[in-house]
């Protein structure tokens, strides 16, 4: 079968089973867009900004586990994708970004809309390709999907010059792919697994610490079985929420900078830590010199470069989280009698004493809306079954703290890069993947304006996303840090001249609502969620002075959390 390069690109997507591609056309990409027009298997979603395309593909990938696909033109089309590519790279999200390029003979000549795509994206991709030979195009596309989806997932860029999309070649798409230089390890080494179990069964103050890798590996069932079998305290990073059901009695909530008191104290005091698909990010560890000083660490990760990268590890286990946990569960069945249950019961006594502090309690109000209450009401209305996307800032933390995630892949947020503008386009990708599900974008007045134009995309494709804007007239997290660490010098964190979000939503053809007093919250949210087939933008005017607690300040350890709005660190001494 002889096809043009443009037709080869589309045929590769068809053979990969790709349902949606998110993109924006331009001159260098027109051959591919013409090939797109002549078929109906792959559906194209026309975004309003190339960054929106990457975030939509990212949201689709996080929710489904399948690679998201993006198509953009050269030059500014490529550079507009870089933030979204970096977002996916930091959180290990599978994505294939197809970028058109100027004709081969013009590369390096500063041609119109030319940019060095490979050079620009190299620092924030898992791999990238520049395809100069049409006979290698199909094989390169197969490699791109294989690399993006295997091992530690990530974004892969395929840069295709316009003349390559015009030339013709025989179409042969490989059924499988094997690369000698790239062979990710799936099964963990049995000896290392035994060593890890040796530590776990002898522990007196253990904790199981879960990261986003457990979600990406679809390891939730095996992880929950391990937690229930051992009956050890368990915690999660921001990215790992949902891998262990929030209602599990062994789950202590999220840890880290804005984690619960009990999870952070347990991390600080533990003697054995099992880290599952977690990379010991600085927002989790706090001050490294004060991190878990008494613990021996067992770390499971498919990426060997992540093991021991930030903290010393006693037992490294390289492999897929699900495969390793399944093997651990099998071996543990004959070792449970070795666990010192008396010591574990004593440890739980200490943990429950920390838990009694109720570190997520907040002061309610009859005069101003507390954002925590809004999230809790959403949880009640949706019965915890919604897909939740967020932008970045205070609203992101409140969503993570107060929306109890019972399943993996329901919490969609930018963790590593912290990208404002992520929430709305990510929600579009999730809604397209699951048209019958409730998809909610929790955002803030600063973040939503980064990608607000995607409301137009939502209208075109009839996406009934619910946008909950926790509007405090500030860049909330910036203002919080300025209050704590810059003597209340609120330099450029106040969002002056905000639009009328209700009128703006309505101008895009959607339903707009506003709620300004606590007594109206329940009714307005209930009405919004009752509109199953409409995008509803709810502008919630919240307390502008509210801060996210608990908080670990820079330079502090897990045992030095600030819990109270009136100041003062709360340490273990308070509970003695």
Short mmCIF file of N, CA, C and O in Angstrom, two decimals, residues 444-490:
data_model
loop_
_atom_site.label_atom_id
_atom_site.label_comp_id
_atom_site.label_asym_id
_atom_site.label_seq_id
_atom_site.Cartn_x
_atom_site.Cartn_y
_atom_site.Cartn_z
N UNK A 444 -9.42 28.64 40.12
CA UNK A 444 -9.39 29.92 40.82
C UNK A 444 -9.44 31.06 39.82
O UNK A 444 -9.20 30.86 38.62
N UNK A 445 -9.71 32.25 40.29
CA UNK A 445 -9.90 33.38 39.40
C UNK A 445 -8.64 33.73 38.61
O UNK A 445 -8.73 34.30 37.52
N UNK A 446 -7.47 33.40 39.13
CA UNK A 446 -6.23 33.65 38.38
C UNK A 446 -5.98 32.54 37.36
O UNK A 446 -5.70 32.81 36.19
N UNK A 447 -6.09 31.30 37.79
CA UNK A 447 -5.78 30.18 36.90
C UNK A 447 -6.72 30.07 35.72
O UNK A 447 -6.29 29.79 34.59
N UNK A 448 -8.01 30.27 35.94
CA UNK A 448 -8.98 30.01 34.87
C UNK A 448 -8.75 30.93 33.68
O UNK A 448 -9.04 30.58 32.53
N UNK A 449 -8.16 32.11 33.94
CA UNK A 449 -7.97 33.05 32.84
C UNK A 449 -6.81 32.69 31.93
O UNK A 449 -6.64 33.27 30.86
N UNK A 450 -6.00 31.71 32.35
CA UNK A 450 -4.89 31.27 31.50
C UNK A 450 -5.38 30.54 30.24
O UNK A 450 -4.76 30.63 29.18
N UNK A 451 -6.47 29.75 30.36
CA UNK A 451 -6.95 28.95 29.25
C UNK A 451 -8.45 29.12 29.06
O UNK A 451 -9.14 28.21 28.63
N UNK A 452 -8.95 30.30 29.39
CA UNK A 452 -10.38 30.55 29.39
C UNK A 452 -11.01 30.36 28.01
O UNK A 452 -12.18 30.00 27.88
N UNK A 453 -10.22 30.59 26.95
CA UNK A 453 -10.75 30.49 25.59
C UNK A 453 -11.24 29.08 25.25
O UNK A 453 -12.02 28.90 24.30
N UNK A 454 -10.81 28.07 26.02
CA UNK A 454 -11.27 26.72 25.73
C UNK A 454 -12.74 26.52 26.07
O UNK A 454 -13.31 25.47 25.75
N UNK A 455 -13.38 27.52 26.69
CA UNK A 455 -14.84 27.47 26.83
C UNK A 455 -15.50 27.37 25.46
O UNK A 455 -16.57 26.78 25.30
N UNK A 456 -14.86 27.95 24.45
CA UNK A 456 -15.37 27.87 23.08
C UNK A 456 -15.32 26.43 22.56
O UNK A 456 -16.25 25.95 21.93
N UNK A 457 -14.22 25.74 22.85
CA UNK A 457 -14.09 24.33 22.46
C UNK A 457 -15.17 23.49 23.14
O UNK A 457 -15.77 22.61 22.52
N UNK A 458 -15.40 23.77 24.42
CA UNK A 458 -16.42 23.02 25.15
C UNK A 458 -17.79 23.18 24.51
O UNK A 458 -18.58 22.23 24.47
N UNK A 459 -18.09 24.38 24.01
CA UNK A 459 -19.38 24.61 23.36
C UNK A 459 -19.46 23.84 22.04
O UNK A 459 -20.46 23.18 21.75
N UNK A 460 -18.39 23.90 21.25
CA UNK A 460 -18.40 23.25 19.95
C UNK A 460 -18.61 21.75 20.07
O UNK A 460 -19.31 21.14 19.24
N UNK A 461 -18.03 21.14 21.10
CA UNK A 461 -18.11 19.68 21.24
C UNK A 461 -19.09 19.24 22.32
O UNK A 461 -19.08 18.07 22.73
N UNK A 462 -19.92 20.17 22.78
CA UNK A 462 -21.01 19.86 23.73
C UNK A 462 -20.48 19.13 24.96
O UNK A 462 -20.96 18.03 25.30
N UNK A 463 -19.50 19.71 25.62
CA UNK A 463 -18.87 19.09 26.79
C UNK A 463 -19.45 19.70 28.06
O UNK A 463 -19.16 20.86 28.39
N UNK A 464 -20.23 18.94 28.83
CA UNK A 464 -20.95 19.50 29.99
C UNK A 464 -20.11 19.54 31.27
O UNK A 464 -20.53 19.10 32.34
N UNK A 465 -18.91 20.07 31.16
CA UNK A 465 -18.02 20.19 32.32
C UNK A 465 -18.64 21.17 33.32
O UNK A 465 -19.28 22.15 32.94
N UNK A 466 -18.44 20.89 34.60
CA UNK A 466 -18.85 21.84 35.64
C UNK A 466 -17.60 22.56 36.14
O UNK A 466 -16.67 21.93 36.65
N UNK A 467 -17.57 23.88 35.96
CA UNK A 467 -16.43 24.69 36.37
C UNK A 467 -16.78 25.37 37.68
O UNK A 467 -17.72 26.17 37.74
N UNK A 468 -16.05 25.06 38.73
CA UNK A 468 -16.26 25.67 40.05
C UNK A 468 -15.10 26.61 40.32
O UNK A 468 -13.97 26.19 40.58
N UNK A 469 -15.36 27.90 40.21
CA UNK A 469 -14.33 28.92 40.35
C UNK A 469 -14.33 29.45 41.79
O UNK A 469 -15.24 30.18 42.18
N UNK A 470 -13.32 29.05 42.57
CA UNK A 470 -13.19 29.54 43.94
C UNK A 470 -12.52 30.91 43.88
O UNK A 470 -11.30 31.02 43.89
N UNK A 471 -13.35 31.91 43.80
CA UNK A 471 -12.91 33.27 43.47
C UNK A 471 -12.60 34.06 44.74
O UNK A 471 -13.50 34.46 45.46
N UNK A 472 -11.31 34.25 45.01
CA UNK A 472 -10.93 35.05 46.19
C UNK A 472 -10.22 36.34 45.81
O UNK A 472 -9.61 37.00 46.65
N UNK A 473 -10.29 36.69 44.52
CA UNK A 473 -9.72 37.93 43.99
C UNK A 473 -8.20 38.04 44.17
O UNK A 473 -7.64 39.15 44.13
N UNK A 474 -7.56 36.91 44.37
CA UNK A 474 -6.10 36.89 44.54
C UNK A 474 -5.49 35.72 43.77
O UNK A 474 -6.19 34.75 43.44
N UNK A 475 -4.21 35.79 43.51
CA UNK A 475 -3.43 34.59 43.26
C UNK A 475 -3.20 34.00 44.65
O UNK A 475 -2.25 34.34 45.35
N UNK A 476 -4.10 33.12 45.05
CA UNK A 476 -4.24 32.76 46.46
C UNK A 476 -2.98 32.23 47.12
O UNK A 476 -2.62 32.67 48.23
N UNK A 477 -2.30 31.30 46.48
CA UNK A 477 -1.13 30.72 47.13
C UNK A 477 0.02 31.72 47.18
O UNK A 477 0.80 31.73 48.14
N UNK A 478 0.13 32.57 46.16
CA UNK A 478 1.14 33.63 46.18
C UNK A 478 0.85 34.56 47.36
O UNK A 478 1.75 34.93 48.13
N UNK A 479 -0.42 34.96 47.50
CA UNK A 479 -0.79 35.84 48.61
C UNK A 479 -0.50 35.18 49.95
O UNK A 479 0.00 35.82 50.88
N UNK A 480 -0.77 33.87 50.08
CA UNK A 480 -0.51 33.17 51.34
C UNK A 480 0.97 33.21 51.70
O UNK A 480 1.34 33.47 52.85
N UNK A 481 1.83 32.97 50.73
CA UNK A 481 3.27 33.02 51.00
C UNK A 481 3.71 34.44 51.33
O UNK A 481 4.59 34.63 52.18
N UNK A 482 3.11 35.41 50.65
CA UNK A 482 3.48 36.79 50.96
C UNK A 482 3.03 37.16 52.38
O UNK A 482 3.71 37.92 53.07
N UNK A 483 1.91 36.63 52.83
CA UNK A 483 1.47 36.87 54.19
C UNK A 483 2.42 36.24 55.20
O UNK A 483 2.79 36.85 56.20
N UNK A 484 2.84 34.99 54.93
CA UNK A 484 3.66 34.25 55.88
C UNK A 484 5.12 34.71 55.89
O UNK A 484 5.73 34.81 56.95
N UNK A 485 5.67 34.95 54.71
CA UNK A 485 7.13 35.09 54.59
C UNK A 485 7.60 36.45 54.09
O UNK A 485 8.79 36.70 54.04
N UNK A 486 6.66 37.33 53.68
CA UNK A 486 7.07 38.62 53.14
C UNK A 486 6.36 39.78 53.85
O UNK A 486 6.14 40.83 53.26
N UNK A 487 6.00 39.54 55.13
CA UNK A 487 5.45 40.58 55.99
C UNK A 487 4.25 41.29 55.35
O UNK A 487 4.12 42.51 55.39
N UNK A 488 3.39 40.47 54.71
CA UNK A 488 2.15 40.96 54.09
C UNK A 488 2.39 42.02 53.01
O UNK A 488 1.53 42.89 52.78
N UNK A 489 3.49 41.93 52.32
CA UNK A 489 3.70 42.81 51.17
C UNK A 489 3.14 42.07 49.95
O UNK A 489 3.83 41.25 49.33
N UNK A 490 1.91 42.38 49.61
CA UNK A 490 1.19 41.64 48.57
C UNK A 490 1.53 42.21 47.19
O UNK A 490 0.72 42.88 46.54
#
